[in-house]
Structures are given as structure tokens and as C-alpha cells.
């Protein structure tokens, strides 16, 4: 028998020890027999062992328990079998097993504490293997993406995030070369809501250096990106009409000038100013005037083709930017559009409880001239619009060489 085995009488004297027991405790069988176990094997019978033996004796039934020795140095698994005149005990040294168990419990406790800390993090913390399958998913990831850990674990991360495979491939290739990668990504919540995410990824290697997993910490920046977009929109779009403002118009006109020179194209710029807007604004109030400007912006946009820029650059001044392939096309498109806009603006406007009519003057110029800049093109269009106003209500005027001379003198 490999286990230690001893028999005790009712006075706790040893009546039998097997070879394994003699070897475990370093005693001679002859000297130990008929001797109290307390004297024969000093430092063995601990209070915990004695309590276990008592319990088995009182119950008169076999029992199994674990207990340390008197010095708390060794642990034993003990199986006790009560007899009419004593007790038989099998026991084995489980000190190493207890030590390993304690280490395992301590490690599990540390892992549990670490997992608890990771779950308390606001960021989504995700670990995926090298096949992009999720192996860890914290509470932050559950909150951000709407997938619980049970459903997400084992799935392909790109499918859970509903992100493009090219993004995954690009970041993976970069990490293999540089260990870490960071950037902004577009992900999706489980309910289909688009998320803006700032992702920081680290390649985790095994002891042999082979790539093992990818640790990702994803921060939700959806609200921040939305706020940035709102600020950018306010910088480039008119608050009242939501049309491009003067700043954005100048930027697009500059690009159009460069493209026209480089590709041999021709552009047209239409400057539009309402007739007697000040009268409506002063008599009916600024709120009604704002309603009129909003509706004018909508009608001008409805007339323009998709690639045209309709902008409000201030007060009742609007500008339309067209890009065409040739001079004839630019002239034809600009005049046709100007005619459609004048007709659209002649129709009555329903402004709250008021019905108003309004007309406009439109000046048209073409570019590029040899010395054109954003400012010179804008000035030519405005000068042509002034000439249209001089002709009366609801008029258009094309900038020509005669006007060029007058404009040069005024400049």
C-alpha cells in the first residue's frame, strides 16, 4: 500500500504501522507499537486531526478530511475507519498539493481582481487572437458595443465591430512591424448605431517571440467627433440658411480657379442680391426677413445642379459657383441658371402670416482670366450685379470688357 496506514486503540496507542507510515515519520515499528501516538510520532497529531478523529468516532462511520500536522508544516488527507476497539487510519502527505492549490487560488484571486479592475475601466478592453477571434471582452466593451462577453467571445472582431477588413489588415501589418498601432476607426454598435472610436493596439508575443494576441483599448469619441463636426460646420456654413458661407465659398473658388487653369476648364460665378430686401426687413421685422432669406436659399439650391455651390456671403447676398468644361458651356449654363433663379424668386413667399413677393438682380462673370484671383472674380460678379440692379428689378447682367475698364478705374 502506497498510502500510510496506522491502527490505534481506544487510548490512541499504535497497534499497527505499515512501512509507508514508518518511512513518513522516521520511526521504527517495534519502538512505536503500544506507544501513544503523541509520544511515538511527536508533532503529528494536531487539534484539527484530533477533532476529525473524534467526529469519526462519535459518528461511528468512515470520514475523510484534510488537516495540517501540529507544526503546520505538513498537510495530510486522512480517511478514518472506526472499529469496536479503536480506529484504522489511511493518510497521505498532500503538502505539495495544498501548496499548489493555494498558489492556484492566489493566482485565480489575482486574475479575478485584475479582471474586476479591467471591468471597471470606462474604455473597451478587448483581446483577440492572431485569427482576429475575440478571447477577452470587458464590461467597457459591453457598454460600448452592446454585445455581452458571452456573445462576443469567439467571434471575429471585425464582424462584431462591422468594420472594413482592409482596416483590420492594415493595422495588423503595422503592428507586426512596429508592435503598436493607434488611430481613429468607424465601428458600429450592435443596434446599428455608428461609433467613432480611438483605438490603441498592442501586439502580445509568446515566450518564444511568436505573435500571440492583440490587446486593444478602444475609447468612444463619438460625441467628441460630433462636437468637432458641429464646430467645423459653424465655421464654414451660414447659421441661418445652412448654406456655405463666405469662407467656404472663397476656399472652393480658389480650388476651382486652380483646377480651371490646370485642366483648361471655365467657371462661372453668379452674384445675387434681393431687390428691396431692406424694405421688407424694416417693415415686417427681422424675423420675417430671416424667413425670407431661408426660403430664398432653398429656392436657389433647388434651381442649381448638384455640383454647383450656392452660398450666402452676408445680408441678402448670395453667390453661385459653377464649373464647366468650356466657355460656351459656362455661358449657356450660367444664363440658363440665372433665368431659372429669377423666375423662382418671382413666385410669392409665404412668411408666417404674410405673403410677400421679391425679385433679385444677378451678375455673372467667367473665369479664369490671366491675372484672376479669388477677390478679382468676386469683384467682377458684384460689379455685374450692380449693373443689373441699375437696369431695374428682376434683371441679370454678364460682365464684359466695357465693365472691365470701369471696374479697373474704380479699383
PDB file of C-alpha atoms in Angstrom, residues 13-240:
ATOM      1  CA  UNK A  13      -1.818   3.752  21.247  1.00  0.00           C
ATOM      2  CA  UNK A  14      -0.334   2.482  17.998  1.00  0.00           C
ATOM      3  CA  UNK A  15      -1.163  -1.136  17.322  1.00  0.00           C
ATOM      4  CA  UNK A  16      -0.015  -1.176  13.722  1.00  0.00           C
ATOM      5  CA  UNK A  17       2.109   0.914  11.315  1.00  0.00           C
ATOM      6  CA  UNK A  18       2.854  -0.037   7.734  1.00  0.00           C
ATOM      7  CA  UNK A  19       6.203   0.602   6.052  1.00  0.00           C
ATOM      8  CA  UNK A  20       4.957   3.782   4.382  1.00  0.00           C
ATOM      9  CA  UNK A  21       3.981   5.237   7.796  1.00  0.00           C
ATOM     10  CA  UNK A  22       7.339   4.311   9.328  1.00  0.00           C
ATOM     11  CA  UNK A  23       9.112   5.973   6.432  1.00  0.00           C
ATOM     12  CA  UNK A  24       6.924   9.101   6.540  1.00  0.00           C
ATOM     13  CA  UNK A  25       7.574   9.714  10.234  1.00  0.00           C
ATOM     14  CA  UNK A  26      11.047   8.184  10.545  1.00  0.00           C
ATOM     15  CA  UNK A  27      10.161   5.711  13.326  1.00  0.00           C
ATOM     16  CA  UNK A  28      10.899   2.035  13.949  1.00  0.00           C
ATOM     17  CA  UNK A  29       7.841  -0.170  14.096  1.00  0.00           C
ATOM     18  CA  UNK A  30       8.976  -2.106  17.139  1.00  0.00           C
ATOM     19  CA  UNK A  31       9.685   1.005  19.212  1.00  0.00           C
ATOM     20  CA  UNK A  32       6.449   2.717  18.189  1.00  0.00           C
ATOM     21  CA  UNK A  33       3.972  -0.123  18.809  1.00  0.00           C
ATOM     22  CA  UNK A  34       1.968   0.030  22.039  1.00  0.00           C
ATOM     23  CA  UNK A  35       3.122   3.633  22.446  1.00  0.00           C
ATOM     24  CA  UNK A  36       0.790   6.634  22.420  1.00  0.00           C
ATOM     25  CA  UNK A  37       0.776   8.233  19.002  1.00  0.00           C
ATOM     26  CA  UNK A  38       1.550  11.544  20.691  1.00  0.00           C
ATOM     27  CA  UNK A  39       4.816  10.112  22.071  1.00  0.00           C
ATOM     28  CA  UNK A  40       5.666   7.811  19.190  1.00  0.00           C
ATOM     29  CA  UNK A  41       5.175  10.453  16.474  1.00  0.00           C
ATOM     30  CA  UNK A  42       5.804  13.844  18.087  1.00  0.00           C
ATOM     31  CA  UNK A  43       4.420  16.966  16.362  1.00  0.00           C
ATOM     32  CA  UNK A  44       1.964  14.910  14.284  1.00  0.00           C
ATOM     33  CA  UNK A  45      -1.462  14.869  15.912  1.00  0.00           C
ATOM     34  CA  UNK A  46      -2.776  18.421  15.659  1.00  0.00           C
ATOM     35  CA  UNK A  47      -6.020  19.762  17.194  1.00  0.00           C
ATOM     36  CA  UNK A  48      -7.613  19.684  13.735  1.00  0.00           C
ATOM     37  CA  UNK A  49      -6.671  15.999  13.320  1.00  0.00           C
ATOM     38  CA  UNK A  50      -7.854  15.117  16.817  1.00  0.00           C
ATOM     39  CA  UNK A  51     -11.176  16.865  16.150  1.00  0.00           C
ATOM     40  CA  UNK A  52     -11.591  14.872  12.944  1.00  0.00           C
ATOM     41  CA  UNK A  53     -10.849  11.587  14.713  1.00  0.00           C
ATOM     42  CA  UNK A  54     -13.323  12.440  17.443  1.00  0.00           C
ATOM     43  CA  UNK A  55     -16.023  13.222  14.911  1.00  0.00           C
ATOM     44  CA  UNK A  56     -15.481   9.891  13.133  1.00  0.00           C
ATOM     45  CA  UNK A  57     -15.524   8.024  16.460  1.00  0.00           C
ATOM     46  CA  UNK A  58     -18.728   9.701  17.659  1.00  0.00           C
ATOM     47  CA  UNK A  59     -20.476   9.090  14.367  1.00  0.00           C
ATOM     48  CA  UNK A  60     -19.086   5.554  14.213  1.00  0.00           C
ATOM     49  CA  UNK A  61     -18.717   5.925  10.469  1.00  0.00           C
ATOM     50  CA  UNK A  62     -15.915   6.435   7.991  1.00  0.00           C
ATOM     51  CA  UNK A  63     -14.849  10.026   7.383  1.00  0.00           C
ATOM     52  CA  UNK A  64     -12.466  11.878   5.069  1.00  0.00           C
ATOM     53  CA  UNK A  65     -10.821  15.199   5.897  1.00  0.00           C
ATOM     54  CA  UNK A  66      -7.691  17.258   5.355  1.00  0.00           C
ATOM     55  CA  UNK A  67      -5.671  18.686   8.223  1.00  0.00           C
ATOM     56  CA  UNK A  68      -2.178  20.050   8.985  1.00  0.00           C
ATOM     57  CA  UNK A  69       0.208  18.464  11.488  1.00  0.00           C
ATOM     58  CA  UNK A  70       0.949  20.029  14.876  1.00  0.00           C
ATOM     59  CA  UNK A  71       3.650  22.322  13.469  1.00  0.00           C
ATOM     60  CA  UNK A  72       1.518  23.341  10.476  1.00  0.00           C
ATOM     61  CA  UNK A  73       4.372  22.184   8.253  1.00  0.00           C
ATOM     62  CA  UNK A  74       2.714  19.231   6.538  1.00  0.00           C
ATOM     63  CA  UNK A  75      -0.791  18.607   5.324  1.00  0.00           C
ATOM     64  CA  UNK A  76      -2.425  15.193   5.223  1.00  0.00           C
ATOM     65  CA  UNK A  77      -5.523  13.702   3.693  1.00  0.00           C
ATOM     66  CA  UNK A  78      -6.959  11.345   6.327  1.00  0.00           C
ATOM     67  CA  UNK A  79      -9.513   8.550   5.917  1.00  0.00           C
ATOM     68  CA  UNK A  80     -10.715   7.234   9.245  1.00  0.00           C
ATOM     69  CA  UNK A  81     -12.495   3.932   9.849  1.00  0.00           C
ATOM     70  CA  UNK A  82     -13.771   3.470  13.434  1.00  0.00           C
ATOM     71  CA  UNK A  83     -13.547  -0.097  14.951  1.00  0.00           C
ATOM     72  CA  UNK A  84     -15.016  -1.504  18.176  1.00  0.00           C
ATOM     73  CA  UNK A  85     -11.642  -1.279  19.919  1.00  0.00           C
ATOM     74  CA  UNK A  86     -10.038   1.640  18.135  1.00  0.00           C
ATOM     75  CA  UNK A  87      -9.599   3.142  14.688  1.00  0.00           C
ATOM     76  CA  UNK A  88      -7.783   2.493  11.426  1.00  0.00           C
ATOM     77  CA  UNK A  89      -6.427   5.477   9.508  1.00  0.00           C
ATOM     78  CA  UNK A  90      -5.169   5.816   5.943  1.00  0.00           C
ATOM     79  CA  UNK A  91      -3.372   9.062   5.272  1.00  0.00           C
ATOM     80  CA  UNK A  92      -1.133  10.579   2.648  1.00  0.00           C
ATOM     81  CA  UNK A  93       1.053  13.648   2.543  1.00  0.00           C
ATOM     82  CA  UNK A  94      -0.660  16.308   0.401  1.00  0.00           C
ATOM     83  CA  UNK A  95       1.606  19.221   1.346  1.00  0.00           C
ATOM     84  CA  UNK A  96       2.703  19.874  -2.244  1.00  0.00           C
ATOM     85  CA  UNK A  97      -0.862  19.579  -3.478  1.00  0.00           C
ATOM     86  CA  UNK A  98      -2.074  22.049  -0.838  1.00  0.00           C
ATOM     87  CA  UNK A  99       0.775  24.425  -1.735  1.00  0.00           C
ATOM     88  CA  UNK A 100      -0.090  24.208  -5.431  1.00  0.00           C
ATOM     89  CA  UNK A 101      -3.767  24.662  -4.631  1.00  0.00           C
ATOM     90  CA  UNK A 102      -3.008  27.758  -2.565  1.00  0.00           C
ATOM     91  CA  UNK A 103      -0.853  29.182  -5.328  1.00  0.00           C
ATOM     92  CA  UNK A 104      -3.581  28.446  -7.855  1.00  0.00           C
ATOM     93  CA  UNK A 105      -6.202  30.063  -5.626  1.00  0.00           C
ATOM     94  CA  UNK A 106      -3.960  33.087  -5.129  1.00  0.00           C
ATOM     95  CA  UNK A 107      -3.370  33.336  -8.864  1.00  0.00           C
ATOM     96  CA  UNK A 108      -7.087  32.992  -9.556  1.00  0.00           C
ATOM     97  CA  UNK A 109      -7.787  35.667  -6.958  1.00  0.00           C
ATOM     98  CA  UNK A 110      -5.262  37.997  -8.623  1.00  0.00           C
ATOM     99  CA  UNK A 111      -6.780  37.294 -12.035  1.00  0.00           C
ATOM    100  CA  UNK A 112     -10.234  37.905 -10.629  1.00  0.00           C
ATOM    101  CA  UNK A 113      -9.104  41.182  -9.086  1.00  0.00           C
ATOM    102  CA  UNK A 114      -7.393  42.210 -12.324  1.00  0.00           C
ATOM    103  CA  UNK A 115     -10.481  41.286 -14.360  1.00  0.00           C
ATOM    104  CA  UNK A 116     -12.600  43.273 -11.911  1.00  0.00           C
ATOM    105  CA  UNK A 117     -10.321  46.281 -12.371  1.00  0.00           C
ATOM    106  CA  UNK A 118     -10.477  45.899 -16.170  1.00  0.00           C
ATOM    107  CA  UNK A 119     -14.265  45.690 -15.966  1.00  0.00           C
ATOM    108  CA  UNK A 120     -14.324  48.967 -14.041  1.00  0.00           C
ATOM    109  CA  UNK A 121     -12.432  50.717 -16.838  1.00  0.00           C
ATOM    110  CA  UNK A 122     -14.586  53.047 -18.941  1.00  0.00           C
ATOM    111  CA  UNK A 123     -12.730  52.052 -22.107  1.00  0.00           C
ATOM    112  CA  UNK A 124     -13.458  48.892 -24.065  1.00  0.00           C
ATOM    113  CA  UNK A 125     -10.596  46.438 -23.457  1.00  0.00           C
ATOM    114  CA  UNK A 126     -10.502  43.591 -25.946  1.00  0.00           C
ATOM    115  CA  UNK A 127      -8.056  40.774 -26.663  1.00  0.00           C
ATOM    116  CA  UNK A 128      -8.182  38.922 -29.974  1.00  0.00           C
ATOM    117  CA  UNK A 129      -6.001  36.046 -31.143  1.00  0.00           C
ATOM    118  CA  UNK A 130      -3.997  36.206 -34.358  1.00  0.00           C
ATOM    119  CA  UNK A 131      -7.033  34.942 -36.299  1.00  0.00           C
ATOM    120  CA  UNK A 132      -8.922  38.023 -35.048  1.00  0.00           C
ATOM    121  CA  UNK A 133     -11.173  35.930 -32.781  1.00  0.00           C
ATOM    122  CA  UNK A 134     -12.140  37.629 -29.528  1.00  0.00           C
ATOM    123  CA  UNK A 135     -10.794  35.894 -26.403  1.00  0.00           C
ATOM    124  CA  UNK A 136     -11.424  38.667 -23.843  1.00  0.00           C
ATOM    125  CA  UNK A 137     -14.197  41.292 -23.686  1.00  0.00           C
ATOM    126  CA  UNK A 138     -14.585  43.555 -20.654  1.00  0.00           C
ATOM    127  CA  UNK A 139     -17.630  45.397 -19.302  1.00  0.00           C
ATOM    128  CA  UNK A 140     -16.486  48.581 -21.063  1.00  0.00           C
ATOM    129  CA  UNK A 141     -16.710  46.718 -24.383  1.00  0.00           C
ATOM    130  CA  UNK A 142     -20.197  45.523 -23.452  1.00  0.00           C
ATOM    131  CA  UNK A 143     -21.291  49.106 -22.784  1.00  0.00           C
ATOM    132  CA  UNK A 144     -19.699  50.494 -25.958  1.00  0.00           C
ATOM    133  CA  UNK A 145     -20.794  47.850 -28.461  1.00  0.00           C
ATOM    134  CA  UNK A 146     -23.911  46.315 -26.882  1.00  0.00           C
ATOM    135  CA  UNK A 147     -22.517  42.749 -27.075  1.00  0.00           C
ATOM    136  CA  UNK A 148     -22.165  40.828 -23.812  1.00  0.00           C
ATOM    137  CA  UNK A 149     -18.966  38.853 -23.209  1.00  0.00           C
ATOM    138  CA  UNK A 150     -20.662  35.502 -23.788  1.00  0.00           C
ATOM    139  CA  UNK A 151     -21.938  36.508 -27.229  1.00  0.00           C
ATOM    140  CA  UNK A 152     -18.772  38.355 -28.312  1.00  0.00           C
ATOM    141  CA  UNK A 153     -16.155  35.802 -27.212  1.00  0.00           C
ATOM    142  CA  UNK A 154     -15.128  33.516 -30.057  1.00  0.00           C
ATOM    143  CA  UNK A 155     -16.484  35.800 -32.788  1.00  0.00           C
ATOM    144  CA  UNK A 156     -14.353  37.532 -35.429  1.00  0.00           C
ATOM    145  CA  UNK A 157     -13.675  41.034 -34.094  1.00  0.00           C
ATOM    146  CA  UNK A 158     -14.128  42.712 -37.488  1.00  0.00           C
ATOM    147  CA  UNK A 159     -17.603  41.180 -37.738  1.00  0.00           C
ATOM    148  CA  UNK A 160     -18.574  42.359 -34.252  1.00  0.00           C
ATOM    149  CA  UNK A 161     -17.343  45.892 -34.994  1.00  0.00           C
ATOM    150  CA  UNK A 162     -18.822  45.743 -38.528  1.00  0.00           C
ATOM    151  CA  UNK A 163     -15.607  47.352 -39.758  1.00  0.00           C
ATOM    152  CA  UNK A 164     -13.863  47.014 -43.099  1.00  0.00           C
ATOM    153  CA  UNK A 165     -11.442  44.095 -43.408  1.00  0.00           C
ATOM    154  CA  UNK A 166      -8.931  46.453 -45.023  1.00  0.00           C
ATOM    155  CA  UNK A 167      -8.728  48.430 -41.752  1.00  0.00           C
ATOM    156  CA  UNK A 168      -8.010  45.228 -39.819  1.00  0.00           C
ATOM    157  CA  UNK A 169      -5.361  44.103 -42.308  1.00  0.00           C
ATOM    158  CA  UNK A 170      -3.624  47.496 -42.361  1.00  0.00           C
ATOM    159  CA  UNK A 171      -3.425  47.784 -38.559  1.00  0.00           C
ATOM    160  CA  UNK A 172      -2.318  44.131 -38.213  1.00  0.00           C
ATOM    161  CA  UNK A 173       0.511  44.579 -40.738  1.00  0.00           C
ATOM    162  CA  UNK A 174       1.643  47.758 -38.988  1.00  0.00           C
ATOM    163  CA  UNK A 175       1.644  46.035 -35.568  1.00  0.00           C
ATOM    164  CA  UNK A 176       3.677  43.088 -36.827  1.00  0.00           C
ATOM    165  CA  UNK A 177       6.331  45.579 -37.901  1.00  0.00           C
ATOM    166  CA  UNK A 178       6.078  48.144 -35.071  1.00  0.00           C
ATOM    167  CA  UNK A 179       4.352  46.273 -32.156  1.00  0.00           C
ATOM    168  CA  UNK A 180       1.894  49.124 -31.529  1.00  0.00           C
ATOM    169  CA  UNK A 181      -0.751  50.926 -33.607  1.00  0.00           C
ATOM    170  CA  UNK A 182      -3.165  53.744 -32.843  1.00  0.00           C
ATOM    171  CA  UNK A 183      -5.761  55.575 -34.859  1.00  0.00           C
ATOM    172  CA  UNK A 184      -9.407  56.509 -35.276  1.00  0.00           C
ATOM    173  CA  UNK A 185     -11.851  53.941 -36.608  1.00  0.00           C
ATOM    174  CA  UNK A 186     -15.508  53.803 -37.533  1.00  0.00           C
ATOM    175  CA  UNK A 187     -17.243  50.946 -35.701  1.00  0.00           C
ATOM    176  CA  UNK A 188     -20.893  50.027 -35.154  1.00  0.00           C
ATOM    177  CA  UNK A 189     -22.965  49.272 -32.068  1.00  0.00           C
ATOM    178  CA  UNK A 190     -24.936  46.029 -32.110  1.00  0.00           C
ATOM    179  CA  UNK A 191     -28.093  48.066 -32.838  1.00  0.00           C
ATOM    180  CA  UNK A 192     -26.507  49.578 -35.960  1.00  0.00           C
ATOM    181  CA  UNK A 193     -25.527  52.953 -34.471  1.00  0.00           C
ATOM    182  CA  UNK A 194     -22.277  54.285 -35.956  1.00  0.00           C
ATOM    183  CA  UNK A 195     -19.472  54.828 -33.426  1.00  0.00           C
ATOM    184  CA  UNK A 196     -16.281  56.848 -33.702  1.00  0.00           C
ATOM    185  CA  UNK A 197     -13.542  55.015 -31.813  1.00  0.00           C
ATOM    186  CA  UNK A 198      -9.986  55.917 -30.887  1.00  0.00           C
ATOM    187  CA  UNK A 199      -8.139  52.590 -30.834  1.00  0.00           C
ATOM    188  CA  UNK A 200      -4.748  51.789 -29.275  1.00  0.00           C
ATOM    189  CA  UNK A 201      -3.482  48.302 -30.117  1.00  0.00           C
ATOM    190  CA  UNK A 202      -0.503  46.347 -28.858  1.00  0.00           C
ATOM    191  CA  UNK A 203       0.893  43.086 -30.203  1.00  0.00           C
ATOM    192  CA  UNK A 204       1.366  40.492 -27.437  1.00  0.00           C
ATOM    193  CA  UNK A 205       4.063  37.895 -28.083  1.00  0.00           C
ATOM    194  CA  UNK A 206       4.542  34.424 -26.563  1.00  0.00           C
ATOM    195  CA  UNK A 207       7.717  33.479 -24.668  1.00  0.00           C
ATOM    196  CA  UNK A 208       9.284  32.240 -27.907  1.00  0.00           C
ATOM    197  CA  UNK A 209       8.616  35.615 -29.553  1.00  0.00           C
ATOM    198  CA  UNK A 210       5.829  34.415 -31.837  1.00  0.00           C
ATOM    199  CA  UNK A 211       2.803  36.755 -32.148  1.00  0.00           C
ATOM    200  CA  UNK A 212       0.161  35.505 -29.732  1.00  0.00           C
ATOM    201  CA  UNK A 213      -2.662  38.069 -29.478  1.00  0.00           C
ATOM    202  CA  UNK A 214      -3.654  41.692 -29.955  1.00  0.00           C
ATOM    203  CA  UNK A 215      -4.653  43.839 -26.986  1.00  0.00           C
ATOM    204  CA  UNK A 216      -6.949  46.705 -27.993  1.00  0.00           C
ATOM    205  CA  UNK A 217      -8.112  49.603 -25.831  1.00  0.00           C
ATOM    206  CA  UNK A 218     -10.946  51.430 -27.599  1.00  0.00           C
ATOM    207  CA  UNK A 219     -12.246  54.811 -26.447  1.00  0.00           C
ATOM    208  CA  UNK A 220     -15.625  56.123 -27.561  1.00  0.00           C
ATOM    209  CA  UNK A 221     -15.067  59.538 -29.191  1.00  0.00           C
ATOM    210  CA  UNK A 222     -18.440  59.686 -30.959  1.00  0.00           C
ATOM    211  CA  UNK A 223     -19.632  62.735 -29.013  1.00  0.00           C
ATOM    212  CA  UNK A 224     -16.278  64.479 -29.393  1.00  0.00           C
ATOM    213  CA  UNK A 225     -16.236  63.931 -33.156  1.00  0.00           C
ATOM    214  CA  UNK A 226     -19.837  65.147 -33.403  1.00  0.00           C
ATOM    215  CA  UNK A 227     -18.901  68.299 -31.457  1.00  0.00           C
ATOM    216  CA  UNK A 228     -15.886  68.856 -33.715  1.00  0.00           C
ATOM    217  CA  UNK A 229     -18.115  68.420 -36.775  1.00  0.00           C
ATOM    218  CA  UNK A 230     -20.574  70.963 -35.367  1.00  0.00           C
ATOM    219  CA  UNK A 231     -17.792  73.474 -34.739  1.00  0.00           C
ATOM    220  CA  UNK A 232     -16.418  72.911 -38.253  1.00  0.00           C
ATOM    221  CA  UNK A 233     -19.903  73.289 -39.719  1.00  0.00           C
ATOM    222  CA  UNK A 234     -20.403  76.568 -37.878  1.00  0.00           C
ATOM    223  CA  UNK A 235     -17.082  77.794 -39.249  1.00  0.00           C
ATOM    224  CA  UNK A 236     -17.967  77.076 -42.884  1.00  0.00           C
ATOM    225  CA  UNK A 237     -21.757  77.278 -43.096  1.00  0.00           C
ATOM    226  CA  UNK A 238     -24.251  80.094 -42.648  1.00  0.00           C
ATOM    227  CA  UNK A 239     -26.206  79.703 -39.411  1.00  0.00           C
ATOM    228  CA  UNK A 240     -29.492  80.963 -40.875  1.00  0.00           C
TER     229      UNK A 240
END
